[in-house]
Amino acid sequence: QAKSRGRNRVQVFSDKMVSVTPDTLLLENDLYKALERDELRLHFQPQFDCRSGRITGAEALLRWDHGGRLIPPSDFIPLAEETGLIVPMGEWVLQRACTMAQQWRELSGWPLRIAVNLSALQLDQPDLIDTVARTLAETGLPATALELEITESVVVRESLRAADVLMQLRALGVGIAIDDFGVGYSSFAYLRELPVDRFKLDRSFLSAVPQSGGDSRLVAALIAMGHRLEVGIVAEGVETQAQADFLKAHGCDEAQGYHLGRPMKEEAFEALLMAHSSEVAQDNAAPGDAQ
Ligand code: C2E
Ligand code: MG
Ligand code: MG
Ligand code: MG
């Protein structure tokens, strides 16, 4: 009897240790306050046209400034999804990203596109379409300059509902990208049904390119497949010049990665965009001198 009581006690205790560690509680408590305390930040990572090397867009990536420590999304987004906090947080991200993008477009004259990640829970909100439409109207960002990224797993899991929501977003003029494309959930049946503008090749595909012949052939095939489906391909996780060269040689549309540009603070991204746009303007003004 003592033994079974002991076992029970241990079980209850260990359940609590697993699900409600003091750390998680503290983090959850603080996460609730992150929004009102204005602790959320966006970093922006540039995306480049593989052929011309020019900036096409930027992906907005969320960080939490928790008492001076910058916490990466992998450490708090799961909790934000569990608690539903991702919905107001996601609205903040959308508003901030669209505001900054439009500001930079006006400042630089560069036709920047901004990519914003959406979580599954946001896709489930009946007012998502209204929220996106309202944000575009408020910020003045053209719908075609906004791209929403949805991970492949979410789209596959909720393919019917997702297709409906994506269709409505697209009717607004907003672009749709499938994030982490090709990882684990491959179902080719949905590919032809979905209203999608871009596949973002998961960076795991690229990590052994070009050393690995198998991986290199797979990436080349995925690029070709995207093009046959009339879907653009963005390669994620470009960390070397050899990878960038490979993508260019195989007709990949766009690339994003540490080798090309890291996620950076707003001021740094603005400086990059201003320098880039004036450089291109100079090249265009004096084509003969460009070489
Ligand atoms: P993701 O959307 O696939 O974003 C790309 C991630 O890869 C980013 O990590 C980026 O910093 C990282 N990355 C970019 N280039 C390279 C590279 O060359 N090498 C390597 N190793 N990594 C690279 P981050 O910022 O930590 O974001 C992680 C994930 O968190 C994102 O993956 C996205 O799923 C999620 N996330 C970020 N911001 C938001 C947001 O505002 N809302 C939602 N729902 N999710 C977000
Ligand atoms: Mg993304
Ligand atoms: Mg990704
Ligand atoms: Mg990811």
CSV table of C-alpha atoms and ligand atoms in Angstrom, one decimal:
chain,number,residue,atom,x,y,z
A,1,GLN,CA,0.0,0.0,0.0
A,2,ALA,CA,2.7,2.3,1.0
A,3,LYS,CA,4.4,1.4,-2.2
A,4,SER,CA,1.4,2.3,-4.4
A,5,ARG,CA,0.8,5.5,-2.5
A,6,GLY,CA,4.5,6.4,-3.0
A,7,ARG,CA,4.2,5.6,-6.7
A,8,ASN,CA,1.1,7.8,-6.9
A,9,ARG,CA,2.8,10.6,-5.2
A,10,VAL,CA,5.8,10.4,-7.4
A,11,GLN,CA,3.5,10.4,-10.4
A,12,VAL,CA,1.6,13.5,-9.4
A,13,PHE,CA,4.8,15.2,-8.5
A,14,SER,CA,6.5,14.3,-11.7
A,15,ASP,CA,3.5,15.4,-13.8
A,16,LYS,CA,3.7,18.8,-12.2
A,17,MET,CA,7.4,19.0,-12.7
A,18,VAL,CA,7.0,18.4,-16.4
A,19,SER,CA,4.0,20.6,-17.2
A,20,VAL,CA,4.3,23.5,-14.7
A,21,THR,CA,7.9,24.1,-13.9
A,22,PRO,CA,8.4,27.4,-12.2
A,23,ASP,CA,10.3,28.6,-15.2
A,24,THR,CA,7.4,28.1,-17.6
A,25,LEU,CA,5.0,29.8,-15.1
A,26,LEU,CA,7.3,32.8,-14.9
A,27,LEU,CA,7.8,32.9,-18.6
A,28,GLU,CA,4.0,32.6,-19.2
A,29,ASN,CA,3.3,35.4,-16.7
A,30,ASP,CA,5.9,37.6,-18.4
A,31,LEU,CA,4.8,36.7,-21.9
A,32,TYR,CA,1.3,38.1,-21.0
A,33,LYS,CA,2.9,41.4,-20.2
A,34,ALA,CA,5.3,41.5,-23.1
A,35,LEU,CA,2.8,43.2,-25.4
A,36,GLU,CA,1.6,45.9,-23.0
A,37,ARG,CA,5.2,46.5,-21.9
A,38,ASP,CA,6.2,47.0,-25.5
A,39,GLU,CA,8.9,44.3,-25.3
A,40,LEU,CA,8.3,42.7,-28.8
A,41,ARG,CA,10.8,43.5,-31.5
A,42,LEU,CA,11.0,42.6,-35.2
A,43,HIS,CA,14.2,41.8,-36.9
A,44,PHE,CA,14.3,41.9,-40.7
A,45,GLN,CA,16.2,39.5,-43.0
A,46,PRO,CA,16.7,40.5,-46.6
A,47,GLN,CA,15.7,38.3,-49.5
A,48,PHE,CA,17.6,38.5,-52.8
A,49,ASP,CA,16.9,37.8,-56.5
A,50,CYS,CA,19.3,35.0,-57.3
A,51,ARG,CA,20.0,36.3,-60.8
A,52,SER,CA,20.5,40.1,-60.2
A,53,GLY,CA,21.5,40.0,-56.6
A,54,ARG,CA,19.0,42.7,-55.8
A,55,ILE,CA,16.8,42.9,-52.8
A,56,THR,CA,13.3,41.7,-53.4
A,57,GLY,CA,11.9,41.7,-49.9
A,58,ALA,CA,12.5,41.0,-46.2
A,59,GLU,CA,11.1,38.5,-43.7
A,60,ALA,CA,10.0,39.9,-40.4
A,61,LEU,CA,11.2,37.8,-37.5
A,62,LEU,CA,9.9,38.2,-34.0
A,63,ARG,CA,12.1,38.6,-30.9
A,64,TRP,CA,11.2,39.2,-27.3
A,65,ASP,CA,13.3,41.8,-25.4
A,66,HIS,CA,12.9,40.2,-21.9
A,67,GLY,CA,14.8,42.5,-19.5
A,68,GLY,CA,17.6,43.2,-22.0
A,69,ARG,CA,17.9,39.6,-23.1
A,70,LEU,CA,16.7,39.0,-26.7
A,71,ILE,CA,14.7,35.7,-26.7
A,72,PRO,CA,14.4,33.8,-30.0
A,73,PRO,CA,11.0,32.8,-31.3
A,74,SER,CA,11.7,29.1,-30.7
A,75,ASP,CA,11.8,29.8,-26.9
A,76,PHE,CA,8.4,31.6,-26.7
A,77,ILE,CA,6.2,31.0,-29.7
A,78,PRO,CA,5.2,27.5,-28.7
A,79,LEU,CA,4.0,28.9,-25.4
A,80,ALA,CA,2.3,31.8,-27.2
A,81,GLU,CA,0.5,29.3,-29.3
A,82,GLU,CA,-0.6,27.2,-26.3
A,83,THR,CA,-1.9,30.2,-24.5
A,84,GLY,CA,-3.5,31.9,-27.5
A,85,LEU,CA,-1.2,34.9,-27.0
A,86,ILE,CA,0.1,34.4,-30.5
A,87,VAL,CA,-3.1,36.0,-31.9
A,88,PRO,CA,-2.6,39.5,-30.4
A,89,MET,CA,1.1,39.1,-30.9
A,90,GLY,CA,0.6,38.2,-34.5
A,91,GLU,CA,-1.5,41.2,-35.0
A,92,TRP,CA,1.2,43.3,-33.5
A,93,VAL,CA,3.8,41.7,-35.9
A,94,LEU,CA,1.6,42.3,-38.9
A,95,GLN,CA,1.0,46.0,-38.0
A,96,ARG,CA,4.6,46.7,-37.2
A,97,ALA,CA,5.9,44.9,-40.3
A,98,CYS,CA,3.5,46.6,-42.7
A,99,THR,CA,4.2,50.0,-41.1
A,100,MET,CA,7.9,49.7,-41.4
A,101,ALA,CA,7.8,48.2,-44.9
A,102,GLN,CA,5.7,51.1,-46.2
A,103,GLN,CA,7.9,53.6,-44.5
A,104,TRP,CA,11.0,52.1,-46.1
A,105,ARG,CA,9.3,51.9,-49.5
A,106,GLU,CA,8.6,55.6,-49.4
A,107,LEU,CA,11.9,56.5,-48.0
A,108,SER,CA,14.0,54.5,-50.5
A,109,GLY,CA,11.6,54.3,-53.5
A,110,TRP,CA,12.5,50.6,-53.5
A,111,PRO,CA,9.6,48.2,-54.2
A,112,LEU,CA,10.2,46.1,-51.1
A,113,ARG,CA,8.0,43.1,-50.3
A,114,ILE,CA,7.5,42.2,-46.7
A,115,ALA,CA,7.0,38.6,-45.5
A,116,VAL,CA,5.2,37.9,-42.3
A,117,ASN,CA,4.9,34.5,-40.6
A,118,LEU,CA,1.4,33.3,-39.6
A,119,SER,CA,0.8,30.6,-37.0
A,120,ALA,CA,-2.0,28.0,-37.3
A,121,LEU,CA,-4.0,29.7,-34.6
A,122,GLN,CA,-4.1,32.9,-36.6
A,123,LEU,CA,-5.3,31.0,-39.7
A,124,ASP,CA,-8.2,29.8,-37.5
A,125,GLN,CA,-9.3,33.3,-36.5
A,126,PRO,CA,-12.6,34.1,-38.4
A,127,ASP,CA,-11.5,37.8,-38.5
A,128,LEU,CA,-8.1,37.1,-40.1
A,129,ILE,CA,-9.1,38.5,-43.5
A,130,ASP,CA,-10.6,41.6,-41.9
A,131,THR,CA,-7.4,42.1,-39.8
A,132,VAL,CA,-5.2,41.9,-42.8
A,133,ALA,CA,-7.4,44.2,-44.9
A,134,ARG,CA,-7.6,46.7,-42.1
A,135,THR,CA,-3.8,46.7,-41.5
A,136,LEU,CA,-3.1,47.3,-45.2
A,137,ALA,CA,-5.6,50.2,-45.2
A,138,GLU,CA,-4.1,51.7,-42.1
A,139,THR,CA,-0.5,51.4,-43.1
A,140,GLY,CA,-1.0,52.2,-46.8
A,141,LEU,CA,1.0,49.2,-47.8
A,142,PRO,CA,-0.2,47.8,-51.2
A,143,ALA,CA,-1.6,44.2,-50.8
A,144,THR,CA,0.9,43.0,-53.4
A,145,ALA,CA,3.8,44.1,-51.2
A,146,LEU,CA,2.7,41.7,-48.4
A,147,GLU,CA,3.4,38.0,-48.3
A,148,LEU,CA,2.1,35.7,-45.6
A,149,GLU,CA,4.2,32.6,-44.8
A,150,ILE,CA,2.4,29.5,-43.6
A,151,THR,CA,4.3,26.4,-42.7
A,152,GLU,CA,3.7,23.3,-44.8
A,153,SER,CA,2.6,21.2,-41.9
A,154,VAL,CA,-0.3,23.6,-41.1
A,155,VAL,CA,-1.5,23.8,-44.6
A,156,VAL,CA,-1.5,20.0,-45.0
A,157,ARG,CA,-3.2,19.4,-41.7
A,158,GLU,CA,-6.0,21.8,-42.4
A,159,SER,CA,-5.9,21.7,-46.2
A,160,LEU,CA,-9.6,22.3,-46.8
A,161,ARG,CA,-10.0,25.2,-44.4
A,162,ALA,CA,-6.6,26.6,-45.2
A,163,ALA,CA,-7.3,26.6,-49.0
A,164,ASP,CA,-10.4,28.6,-48.3
A,165,VAL,CA,-8.6,31.2,-46.1
A,166,LEU,CA,-5.7,31.4,-48.5
A,167,MET,CA,-8.0,32.0,-51.4
A,168,GLN,CA,-9.6,34.9,-49.6
A,169,LEU,CA,-6.2,36.4,-48.7
A,170,ARG,CA,-5.2,36.1,-52.3
A,171,ALA,CA,-8.4,37.8,-53.4
A,172,LEU,CA,-7.1,40.8,-51.4
A,173,GLY,CA,-4.0,40.7,-53.5
A,174,VAL,CA,-1.7,39.4,-50.7
A,175,GLY,CA,0.9,36.8,-51.6
A,176,ILE,CA,1.1,33.4,-50.0
A,177,ALA,CA,4.3,31.4,-49.3
A,178,ILE,CA,4.6,27.9,-48.0
A,179,ASP,CA,7.3,28.0,-45.3
A,180,ASP,CA,9.7,25.1,-44.5
A,181,PHE,CA,8.6,23.5,-47.7
A,182,GLY,CA,9.4,19.8,-48.2
A,183,VAL,CA,10.0,18.8,-44.6
A,184,GLY,CA,8.3,15.6,-43.6
A,185,TYR,CA,4.7,16.3,-44.7
A,186,SER,CA,5.1,15.9,-48.4
A,187,SER,CA,1.8,15.4,-50.0
A,188,PHE,CA,1.8,16.1,-53.6
A,189,ALA,CA,-2.0,16.0,-53.8
A,190,TYR,CA,-2.4,19.4,-52.2
A,191,LEU,CA,0.2,21.1,-54.4
A,192,ARG,CA,-2.0,21.5,-57.4
A,193,GLU,CA,-5.0,22.7,-55.3
A,194,LEU,CA,-3.4,25.4,-53.2
A,195,PRO,CA,-3.4,29.1,-54.2
A,196,VAL,CA,0.3,29.7,-53.5
A,197,ASP,CA,2.8,32.1,-54.9
A,198,ARG,CA,6.0,30.8,-53.5
A,199,PHE,CA,7.6,27.8,-51.8
A,200,LYS,CA,10.3,28.4,-49.3
A,201,LEU,CA,12.7,25.5,-49.5
A,202,ASP,CA,13.5,24.4,-46.0
A,203,ARG,CA,17.2,25.1,-45.2
A,204,SER,CA,17.8,21.4,-44.3
A,205,PHE,CA,17.8,20.7,-48.1
A,206,LEU,CA,20.5,23.2,-48.7
A,207,SER,CA,22.9,22.4,-45.9
A,208,ALA,CA,24.9,19.7,-47.8
A,209,VAL,CA,24.7,21.5,-51.2
A,210,PRO,CA,26.8,21.3,-53.3
A,211,GLN,CA,29.0,18.7,-51.6
A,212,SER,CA,26.3,16.1,-51.6
A,213,GLY,CA,25.3,15.0,-55.1
A,214,GLY,CA,22.0,13.6,-53.9
A,215,ASP,CA,21.0,16.7,-52.1
A,216,SER,CA,22.1,18.9,-55.0
A,217,ARG,CA,19.9,16.9,-57.4
A,218,LEU,CA,17.0,17.1,-55.0
A,219,VAL,CA,17.2,20.9,-54.7
A,220,ALA,CA,17.5,21.2,-58.5
A,221,ALA,CA,14.5,19.0,-58.9
A,222,LEU,CA,12.4,21.0,-56.4
A,223,ILE,CA,13.3,24.2,-58.2
A,224,ALA,CA,12.2,22.7,-61.5
A,225,MET,CA,9.0,21.4,-59.9
A,226,GLY,CA,8.1,24.8,-58.5
A,227,HIS,CA,8.6,26.3,-61.9
A,228,ARG,CA,6.4,23.7,-63.6
A,229,LEU,CA,3.7,24.5,-61.1
A,230,GLU,CA,4.3,28.2,-61.8
A,231,VAL,CA,5.3,28.8,-58.2
A,232,GLY,CA,8.4,30.8,-57.2
A,233,ILE,CA,11.1,29.3,-55.1
A,234,VAL,CA,12.9,30.9,-52.2
A,235,ALA,CA,15.9,29.0,-50.8
A,236,GLU,CA,16.3,29.4,-47.1
A,237,GLY,CA,19.5,29.1,-45.1
A,238,VAL,CA,22.1,30.1,-47.7
A,239,GLU,CA,25.3,30.1,-45.7
A,240,THR,CA,28.0,29.9,-48.3
A,241,GLN,CA,28.9,31.4,-51.7
A,242,ALA,CA,29.0,27.9,-53.2
A,243,GLN,CA,25.3,27.5,-52.3
A,244,ALA,CA,24.4,30.9,-53.7
A,245,ASP,CA,26.2,30.0,-57.0
A,246,PHE,CA,24.5,26.6,-57.1
A,247,LEU,CA,21.0,28.3,-56.7
A,248,LYS,CA,21.8,30.8,-59.4
A,249,ALA,CA,23.0,28.2,-61.8
A,250,HIS,CA,19.8,26.1,-61.3
A,251,GLY,CA,17.4,29.0,-61.8
A,252,CYS,CA,16.3,29.5,-58.2
A,253,ASP,CA,14.3,32.7,-58.0
A,254,GLU,CA,15.2,34.1,-54.6
A,255,ALA,CA,17.5,33.3,-51.7
A,256,GLN,CA,17.7,34.2,-48.0
A,257,GLY,CA,20.4,33.3,-45.5
A,258,TYR,CA,23.3,34.3,-43.2
A,259,HIS,CA,25.7,34.5,-46.1
A,260,LEU,CA,23.6,37.1,-47.9
A,261,GLY,CA,22.2,39.0,-44.9
A,262,ARG,CA,21.4,38.2,-41.3
A,263,PRO,CA,18.2,39.1,-39.6
A,264,MET,CA,18.9,42.7,-38.4
A,265,LYS,CA,17.4,45.5,-36.3
A,266,GLU,CA,15.1,48.0,-38.0
A,267,GLU,CA,17.8,50.7,-38.2
A,268,ALA,CA,20.3,48.3,-39.8
A,269,PHE,CA,17.8,47.1,-42.3
A,270,GLU,CA,16.9,50.6,-43.2
A,271,ALA,CA,20.6,51.5,-43.8
A,272,LEU,CA,21.1,48.4,-45.9
A,273,LEU,CA,18.0,49.2,-48.1
A,274,MET,CA,19.0,52.8,-48.5
A,275,ALA,CA,22.5,51.9,-49.6
A,276,HIS,CA,21.3,49.2,-51.9
A,277,SER,CA,18.7,51.4,-53.6
A,278,SER,CA,21.1,54.2,-54.2
A,279,GLU,CA,23.7,51.8,-55.5
A,280,VAL,CA,21.3,50.4,-58.0
A,281,ALA,CA,20.1,53.9,-59.0
A,282,GLN,CA,23.7,54.9,-59.7
A,283,ASP,CA,24.3,51.7,-61.8
A,284,ASN,CA,21.1,52.6,-63.8
A,285,ALA,CA,22.1,56.2,-64.3
A,286,ALA,CA,25.5,55.3,-65.7
A,287,PRO,CA,25.2,51.9,-67.3
A,288,GLY,CA,28.5,52.4,-69.2
A,289,ASP,CA,30.4,52.9,-66.0
A,290,ALA,CA,28.8,50.0,-64.2
A,291,GLN,CA,31.5,47.5,-65.2
B,1,C2E,P1,11.2,30.6,-40.4
B,1,C2E,O1,10.0,31.4,-40.8
B,1,C2E,O2,11.5,29.4,-41.3
B,1,C2E,O3,12.4,31.7,-40.4
B,1,C2E,C1,13.7,31.4,-40.8
B,1,C2E,C2,14.6,31.2,-39.6
B,1,C2E,O4,15.8,30.8,-40.1
B,1,C2E,C3,14.8,32.4,-38.8
B,1,C2E,O5,15.0,32.0,-37.4
B,1,C2E,C4,16.1,32.9,-39.3
B,1,C2E,O6,16.8,33.7,-38.4
B,1,C2E,C5,16.8,31.6,-39.6
B,1,C2E,N1,17.8,31.7,-40.6
B,1,C2E,C6,17.9,32.6,-41.7
B,1,C2E,N2,19.0,32.4,-42.4
B,1,C2E,C7,19.6,31.4,-41.9
B,1,C2E,C8,20.9,30.7,-42.3
B,1,C2E,O7,21.5,31.0,-43.2
B,1,C2E,N3,21.2,29.6,-41.4
B,1,C2E,C9,20.5,29.3,-40.4
B,1,C2E,N4,20.9,28.2,-39.6
B,1,C2E,N5,19.3,29.9,-40.0
B,1,C2E,C10,18.9,30.9,-40.8
B,1,C2E,P2,14.3,32.7,-36.2
B,1,C2E,O8,14.2,34.1,-36.4
B,1,C2E,O9,14.9,32.1,-34.9
B,1,C2E,O10,12.8,32.1,-36.3
B,1,C2E,C11,12.5,30.8,-36.2
B,1,C2E,C12,11.0,30.5,-36.5
B,1,C2E,O11,10.1,31.2,-35.6
B,1,C2E,C13,10.7,31.0,-37.9
B,1,C2E,O12,11.1,30.1,-38.9
B,1,C2E,C14,9.2,31.0,-37.8
B,1,C2E,O13,8.6,29.7,-38.0
B,1,C2E,C15,9.0,31.4,-36.3
B,1,C2E,N6,8.6,32.9,-36.3
B,1,C2E,C16,9.5,33.9,-36.3
B,1,C2E,N7,8.8,35.1,-36.3
B,1,C2E,C17,7.5,34.8,-36.2
B,1,C2E,C18,6.3,35.5,-36.1
B,1,C2E,O14,6.2,36.8,-36.1
B,1,C2E,N8,5.1,34.8,-36.0
B,1,C2E,C19,5.1,33.4,-36.1
B,1,C2E,N9,3.9,32.8,-36.0
B,1,C2E,N10,6.2,32.7,-36.1
B,1,C2E,C20,7.4,33.4,-36.2
B,2,MG,MG,9.2,32.2,-42.4
B,3,MG,MG,11.4,28.6,-43.0
B,4,MG,MG,10.9,27.5,-39.7
